[in-house]
XYZ file of C-alpha atoms in Angstrom:
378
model
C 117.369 94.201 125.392
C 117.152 97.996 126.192
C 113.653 99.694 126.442
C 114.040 102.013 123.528
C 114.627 98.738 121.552
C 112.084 97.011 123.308
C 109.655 100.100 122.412
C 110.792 100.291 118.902
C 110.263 96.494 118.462
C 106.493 97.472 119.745
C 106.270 100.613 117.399
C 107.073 98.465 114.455
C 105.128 95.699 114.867
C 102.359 97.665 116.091
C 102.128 99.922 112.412
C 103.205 96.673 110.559
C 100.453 94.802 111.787
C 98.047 97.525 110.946
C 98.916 98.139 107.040
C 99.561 93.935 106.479
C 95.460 94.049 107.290
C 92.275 93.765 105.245
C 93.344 95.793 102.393
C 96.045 93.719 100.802
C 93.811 90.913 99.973
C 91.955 93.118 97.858
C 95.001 94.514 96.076
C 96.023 91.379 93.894
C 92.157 91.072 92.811
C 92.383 95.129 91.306
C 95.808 95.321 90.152
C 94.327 91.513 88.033
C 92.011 93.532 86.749
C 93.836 96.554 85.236
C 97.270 94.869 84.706
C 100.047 94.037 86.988
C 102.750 97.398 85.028
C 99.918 99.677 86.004
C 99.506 97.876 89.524
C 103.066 98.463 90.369
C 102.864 102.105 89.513
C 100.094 102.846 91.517
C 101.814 100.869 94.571
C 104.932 103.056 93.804
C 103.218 106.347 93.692
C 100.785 106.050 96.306
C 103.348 104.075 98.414
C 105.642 107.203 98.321
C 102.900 109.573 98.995
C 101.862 107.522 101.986
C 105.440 107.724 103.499
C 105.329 111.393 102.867
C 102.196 111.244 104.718
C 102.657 109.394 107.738
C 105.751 111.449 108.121
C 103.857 114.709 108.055
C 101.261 113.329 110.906
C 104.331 112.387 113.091
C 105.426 115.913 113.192
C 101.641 116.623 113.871
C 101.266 114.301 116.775
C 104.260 114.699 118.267
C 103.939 118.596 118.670
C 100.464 117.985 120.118
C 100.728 119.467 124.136
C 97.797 116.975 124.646
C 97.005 113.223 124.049
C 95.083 113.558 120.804
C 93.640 112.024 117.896
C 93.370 112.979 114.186
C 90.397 114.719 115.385
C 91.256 116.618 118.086
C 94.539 117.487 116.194
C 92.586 119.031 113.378
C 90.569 120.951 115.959
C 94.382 122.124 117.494
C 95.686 123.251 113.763
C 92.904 124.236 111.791
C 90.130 125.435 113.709
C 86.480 124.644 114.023
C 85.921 123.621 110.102
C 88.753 121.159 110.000
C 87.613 119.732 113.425
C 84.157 119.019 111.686
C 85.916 117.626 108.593
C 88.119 115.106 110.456
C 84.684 114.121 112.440
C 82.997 113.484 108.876
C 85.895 111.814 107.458
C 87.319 109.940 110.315
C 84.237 108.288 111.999
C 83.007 107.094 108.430
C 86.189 105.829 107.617
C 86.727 103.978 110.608
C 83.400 102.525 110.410
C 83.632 101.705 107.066
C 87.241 99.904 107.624
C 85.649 97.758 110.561
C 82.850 96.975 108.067
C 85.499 95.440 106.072
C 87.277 93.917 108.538
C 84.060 92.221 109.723
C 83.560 90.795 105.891
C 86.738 89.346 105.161
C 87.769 88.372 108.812
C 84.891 86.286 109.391
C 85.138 84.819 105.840
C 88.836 83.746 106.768
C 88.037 82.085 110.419
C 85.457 80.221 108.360
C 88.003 78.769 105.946
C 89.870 77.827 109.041
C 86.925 76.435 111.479
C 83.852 75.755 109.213
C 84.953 72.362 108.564
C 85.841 71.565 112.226
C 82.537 73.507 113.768
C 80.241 73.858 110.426
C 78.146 77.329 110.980
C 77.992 79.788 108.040
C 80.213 82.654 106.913
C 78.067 85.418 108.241
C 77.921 83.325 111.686
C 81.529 83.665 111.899
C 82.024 86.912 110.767
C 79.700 88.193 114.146
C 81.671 85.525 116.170
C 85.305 87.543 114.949
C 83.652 91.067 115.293
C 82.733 90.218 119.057
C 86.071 88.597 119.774
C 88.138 91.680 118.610
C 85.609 93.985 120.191
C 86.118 92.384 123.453
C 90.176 92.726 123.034
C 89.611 96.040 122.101
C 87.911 97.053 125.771
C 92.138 96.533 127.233
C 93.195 99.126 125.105
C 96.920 99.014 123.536
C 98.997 97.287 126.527
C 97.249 94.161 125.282
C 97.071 95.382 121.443
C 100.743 96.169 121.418
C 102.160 92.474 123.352
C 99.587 90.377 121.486
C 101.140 92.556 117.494
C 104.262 91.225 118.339
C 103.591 87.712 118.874
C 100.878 88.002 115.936
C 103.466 89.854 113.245
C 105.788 87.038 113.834
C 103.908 84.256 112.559
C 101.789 87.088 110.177
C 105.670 86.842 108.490
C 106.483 83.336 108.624
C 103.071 82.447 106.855
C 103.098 85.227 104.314
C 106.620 83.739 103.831
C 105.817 80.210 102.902
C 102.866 81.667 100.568
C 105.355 83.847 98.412
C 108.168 80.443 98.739
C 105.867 78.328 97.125
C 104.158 80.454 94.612
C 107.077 82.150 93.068
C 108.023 79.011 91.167
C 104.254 78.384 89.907
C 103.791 82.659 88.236
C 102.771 82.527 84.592
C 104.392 85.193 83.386
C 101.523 85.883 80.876
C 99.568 86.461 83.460
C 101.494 89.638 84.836
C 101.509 91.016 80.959
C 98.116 92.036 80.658
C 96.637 95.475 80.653
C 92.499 96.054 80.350
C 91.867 100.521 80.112
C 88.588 99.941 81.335
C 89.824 99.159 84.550
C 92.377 102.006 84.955
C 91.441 103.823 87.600
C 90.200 100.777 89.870
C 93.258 100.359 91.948
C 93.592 103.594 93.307
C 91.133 103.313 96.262
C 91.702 99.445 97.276
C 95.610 100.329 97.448
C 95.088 103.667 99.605
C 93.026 101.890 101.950
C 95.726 98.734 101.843
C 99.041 101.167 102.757
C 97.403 103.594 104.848
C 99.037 103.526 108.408
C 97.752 106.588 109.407
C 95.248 105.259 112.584
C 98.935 103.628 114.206
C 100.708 106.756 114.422
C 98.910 107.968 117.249
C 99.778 104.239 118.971
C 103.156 104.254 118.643
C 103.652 107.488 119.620
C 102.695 106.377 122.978
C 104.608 102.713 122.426
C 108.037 105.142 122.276
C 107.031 106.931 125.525
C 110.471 109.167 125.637
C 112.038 107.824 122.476
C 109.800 109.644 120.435
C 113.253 110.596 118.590
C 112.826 107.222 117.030
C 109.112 107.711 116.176
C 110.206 108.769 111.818
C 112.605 105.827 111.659
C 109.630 103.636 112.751
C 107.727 104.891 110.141
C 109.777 104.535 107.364
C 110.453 100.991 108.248
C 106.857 100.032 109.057
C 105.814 101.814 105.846
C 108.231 100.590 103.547
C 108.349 96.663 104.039
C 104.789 96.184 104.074
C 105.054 98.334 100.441
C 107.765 95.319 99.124
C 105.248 92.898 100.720
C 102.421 93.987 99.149
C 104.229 94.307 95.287
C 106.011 90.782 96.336
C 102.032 89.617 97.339
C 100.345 90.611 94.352
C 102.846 89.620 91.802
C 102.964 86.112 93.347
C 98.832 86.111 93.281
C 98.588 87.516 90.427
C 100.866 85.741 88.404
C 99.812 82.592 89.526
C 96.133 83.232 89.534
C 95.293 85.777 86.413
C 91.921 86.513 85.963
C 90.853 84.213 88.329
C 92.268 85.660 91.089
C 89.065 86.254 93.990
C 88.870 89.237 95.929
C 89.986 88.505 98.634
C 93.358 86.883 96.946
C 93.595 83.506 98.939
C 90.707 81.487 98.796
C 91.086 81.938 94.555
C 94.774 80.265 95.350
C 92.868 76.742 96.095
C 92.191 75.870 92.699
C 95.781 76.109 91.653
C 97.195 74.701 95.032
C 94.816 72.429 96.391
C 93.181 72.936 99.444
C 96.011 73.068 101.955
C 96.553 76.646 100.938
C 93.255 77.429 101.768
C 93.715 76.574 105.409
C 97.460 78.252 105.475
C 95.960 81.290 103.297
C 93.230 81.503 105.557
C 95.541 81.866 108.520
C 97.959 84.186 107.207
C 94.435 86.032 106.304
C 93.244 85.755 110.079
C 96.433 87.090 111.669
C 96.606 89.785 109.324
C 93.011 91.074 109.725
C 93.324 90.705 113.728
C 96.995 92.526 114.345
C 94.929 95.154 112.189
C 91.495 95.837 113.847
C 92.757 95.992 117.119
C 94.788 98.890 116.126
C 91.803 100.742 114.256
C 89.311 99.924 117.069
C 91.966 101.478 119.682
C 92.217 104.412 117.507
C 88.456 104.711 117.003
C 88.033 104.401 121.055
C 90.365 106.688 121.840
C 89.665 109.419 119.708
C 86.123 109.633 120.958
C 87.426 109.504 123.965
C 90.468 112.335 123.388
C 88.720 114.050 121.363
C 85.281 113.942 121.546
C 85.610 113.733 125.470
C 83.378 110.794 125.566
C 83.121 107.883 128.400
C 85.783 105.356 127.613
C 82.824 102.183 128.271
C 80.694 104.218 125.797
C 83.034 104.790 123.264
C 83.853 101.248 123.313
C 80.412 100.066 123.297
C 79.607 102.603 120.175
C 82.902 101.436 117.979
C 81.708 98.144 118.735
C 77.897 98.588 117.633
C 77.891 101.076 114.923
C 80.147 99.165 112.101
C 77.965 95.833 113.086
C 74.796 97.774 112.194
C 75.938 99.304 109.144
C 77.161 95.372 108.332
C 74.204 93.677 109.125
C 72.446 96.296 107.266
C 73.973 94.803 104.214
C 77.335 96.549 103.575
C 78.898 93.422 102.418
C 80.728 94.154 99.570
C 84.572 93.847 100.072
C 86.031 95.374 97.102
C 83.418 97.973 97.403
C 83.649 99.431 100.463
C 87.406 99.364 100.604
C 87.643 101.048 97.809
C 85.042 104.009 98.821
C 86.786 104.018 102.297
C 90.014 104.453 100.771
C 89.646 107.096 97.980
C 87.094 108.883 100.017
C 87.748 109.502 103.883
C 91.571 108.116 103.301
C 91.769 111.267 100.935
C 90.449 114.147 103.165
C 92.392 112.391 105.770
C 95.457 112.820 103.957
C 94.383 116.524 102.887
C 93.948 117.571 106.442
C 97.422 116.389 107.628
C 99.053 117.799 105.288
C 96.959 121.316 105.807
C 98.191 120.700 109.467
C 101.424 119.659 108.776
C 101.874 123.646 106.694
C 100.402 125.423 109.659
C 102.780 123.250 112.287
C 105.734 124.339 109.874
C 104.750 128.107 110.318
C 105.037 127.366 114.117
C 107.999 129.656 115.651
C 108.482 127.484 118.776
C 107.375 123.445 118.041
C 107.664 121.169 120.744
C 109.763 118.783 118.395
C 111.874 119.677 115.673
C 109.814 119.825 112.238
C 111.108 118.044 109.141
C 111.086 121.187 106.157
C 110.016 119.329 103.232
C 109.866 121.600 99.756
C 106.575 122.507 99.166
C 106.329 120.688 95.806
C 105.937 117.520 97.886
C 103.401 118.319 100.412
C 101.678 120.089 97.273
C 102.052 116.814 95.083
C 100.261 114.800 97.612
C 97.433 117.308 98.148
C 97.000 116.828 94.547
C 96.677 112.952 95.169
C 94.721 112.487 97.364
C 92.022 115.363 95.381
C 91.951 113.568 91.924
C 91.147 110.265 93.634
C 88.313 111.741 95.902
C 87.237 113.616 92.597
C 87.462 110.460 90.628
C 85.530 108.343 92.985
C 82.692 110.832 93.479
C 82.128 110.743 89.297
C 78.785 109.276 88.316
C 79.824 105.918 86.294
């Protein structure tokens, strides 16, 4: 195999592995509660501005004359006040994404060990946050050949879970619709299809095929969109109202218990190939862009989301949700500011893709009604 393919294997997997992550068990559990029409139009909509999104930020990074991060891109394209925005937004999203990634990945490697090892959930949700924090300190080389190997069987398990449950959806179940809940989704499923924190990875995966870096994209961003809408419907329309946050363990009293243990791997893989990526991201852009110590940065993206856990942060559904509409929405705001002012550029590095400015407009729009929304009083 040639190293472009090689590299774009790497890419793929690499972003993949990052969106099929903590976020998708939470989608079947909100799109339950609102009703499974309004579920797939909100995967659909935000889905598409995603794409448009991770798109924009590949012009962005790729036009960057140094090895940045969101942050330090911000910094490059907008000045001092969107440097100190991205800080804001991208620190406290990170930290609340690990927070998440702590709750649910621990709660899965319990499913799968408890019964060998006994210990308690919150025992084994400090035992996952040290492991991944301790494959975090070899940075991508070992991020980007463990995604492969970890995508794989993330696929081949997600695989047997939609094969088996197809048969067994209630189509009642994917009929309902509850008002009350309308606006639920919109957080959990940002946070879910967000690929944002790869980009920066695979750019440097590609090396000199950065030529392939928008394909990547569009592939990494649009199967794990038809995975997530195959996911939920098959959760969803086999669980109902009873479907658990964090979408497999609520399986078990359908299936039995064997697909708690396969659930609970497919859950594992997914939250690990995902992490890794995020904690890279989080390293590296204190160390890019806030010019701090590599061991220090590492030692702070490993400390700060465990205090802010063991704090008592332990709502799932919660803090993906805040995570999402919040920092995923100025996130999203300040790429696309930075994608207008890279357009305006005379003599980019890379070639610029001239969208009309309805989209880029649309999105901005998007991404403000949800932070809006969240930030209500209820």
């Amino acid at each position: 195999m040639k190293e472009g393919q090689k590299s774009i294997i790497k890419a793929i997997s690499t972003m993949f592995g990052l969106i099929i992550g903590a976020g998708i068990f939470g989608v079947p559990y909100v799109v339950s509660r609102v009703g499974f029409g309004i579920g797939i139009a909100y995967l659909t909509v935000i889905g598409a501005g995603l794409l448009a999104t991770h798109l924009f930020y590949a012009d962005v990074v790729v036009n960057l004359r140094e090895k940045h991060r969101l942050i330090g891109a911000a910094s490059v394209y907008l000045g001092r006040w969107g440097k100190r925005a991205a800080y804001f937004s991208v620190i406290l999203g990170m930290v609340g994404s690990l927070v998440a990634y702590i709750i649910i990945g621990g709660s899965f490697m319990h499913a799968i060990f408890g019964g060998l090892f006994g210990g308690t959930v919150f025992q084994y949700q400090i035992v996952f946050f040290a492991l991944i924090a301790l494959a975090t300190f070899y940075g991508l080389r070992l991020v980007s050949a463990v995604e492969i190997f970890m995508t794989a069987l993330l696929v081949a398990v997600m695989a047997i879970i939609l094969g088996y449950g197809a048969p067994h959806i209630d189509l009642i179940n994917l009929s309902t619709f509850n008002p009350i809940y309308f606006f639920l989704p919109y957080g959990v499923i940002l946070f879910a299809l967000s690929g944002l924190d790869a980009i920066p990875e695979i750019r440097d995966v590609l090396k000199g095929h950065v030529g392939n870096l928008r394909l990547v994209i569009v592939i990494s961003t649009l199967i794990p969109l038809i995975l997530v809408m195959a996911f939920t419907m098959v959760v969803v329309g086999v669980t109902g109202d009873a479907t658990s946050p964090d979408a497999i363990l609520g399986l078990a009293g359908q299936w039995g218990d064997w697909i708690k243990y396969v659930g609970a791997i497919f859950g594992f893989l997914a939250i690990a190939t995902s992490v890794m990526v995020v904690m890279v991201n989080f390293k590296e852009s204190l160390t890019f862009d806030l010019k701090m110590n590599k061991y220090l940065a590492w030692f702070t993206v490993s400390i700060v989301p465990l205090i802010v856990f063991l704090a008592g942060a332990n709502n799932f559904i919660s803090i993906i949700g805040f995570t999402g509409a919040i920092f995923g929405g100025i996130n999203g705001i300040l790429i696309v500011l930075m994608y207008l002012r890279l357009r305006k550029n005379k003599k980019p590095l890379h070639a610029v893709m001239k969208w009309p400015m309805v989209i880029p407009v649309a999105v901005i729009i998007l991404y403000a009604l949800g932070i809006v929304y969240e930030l209500l009083p209820r």
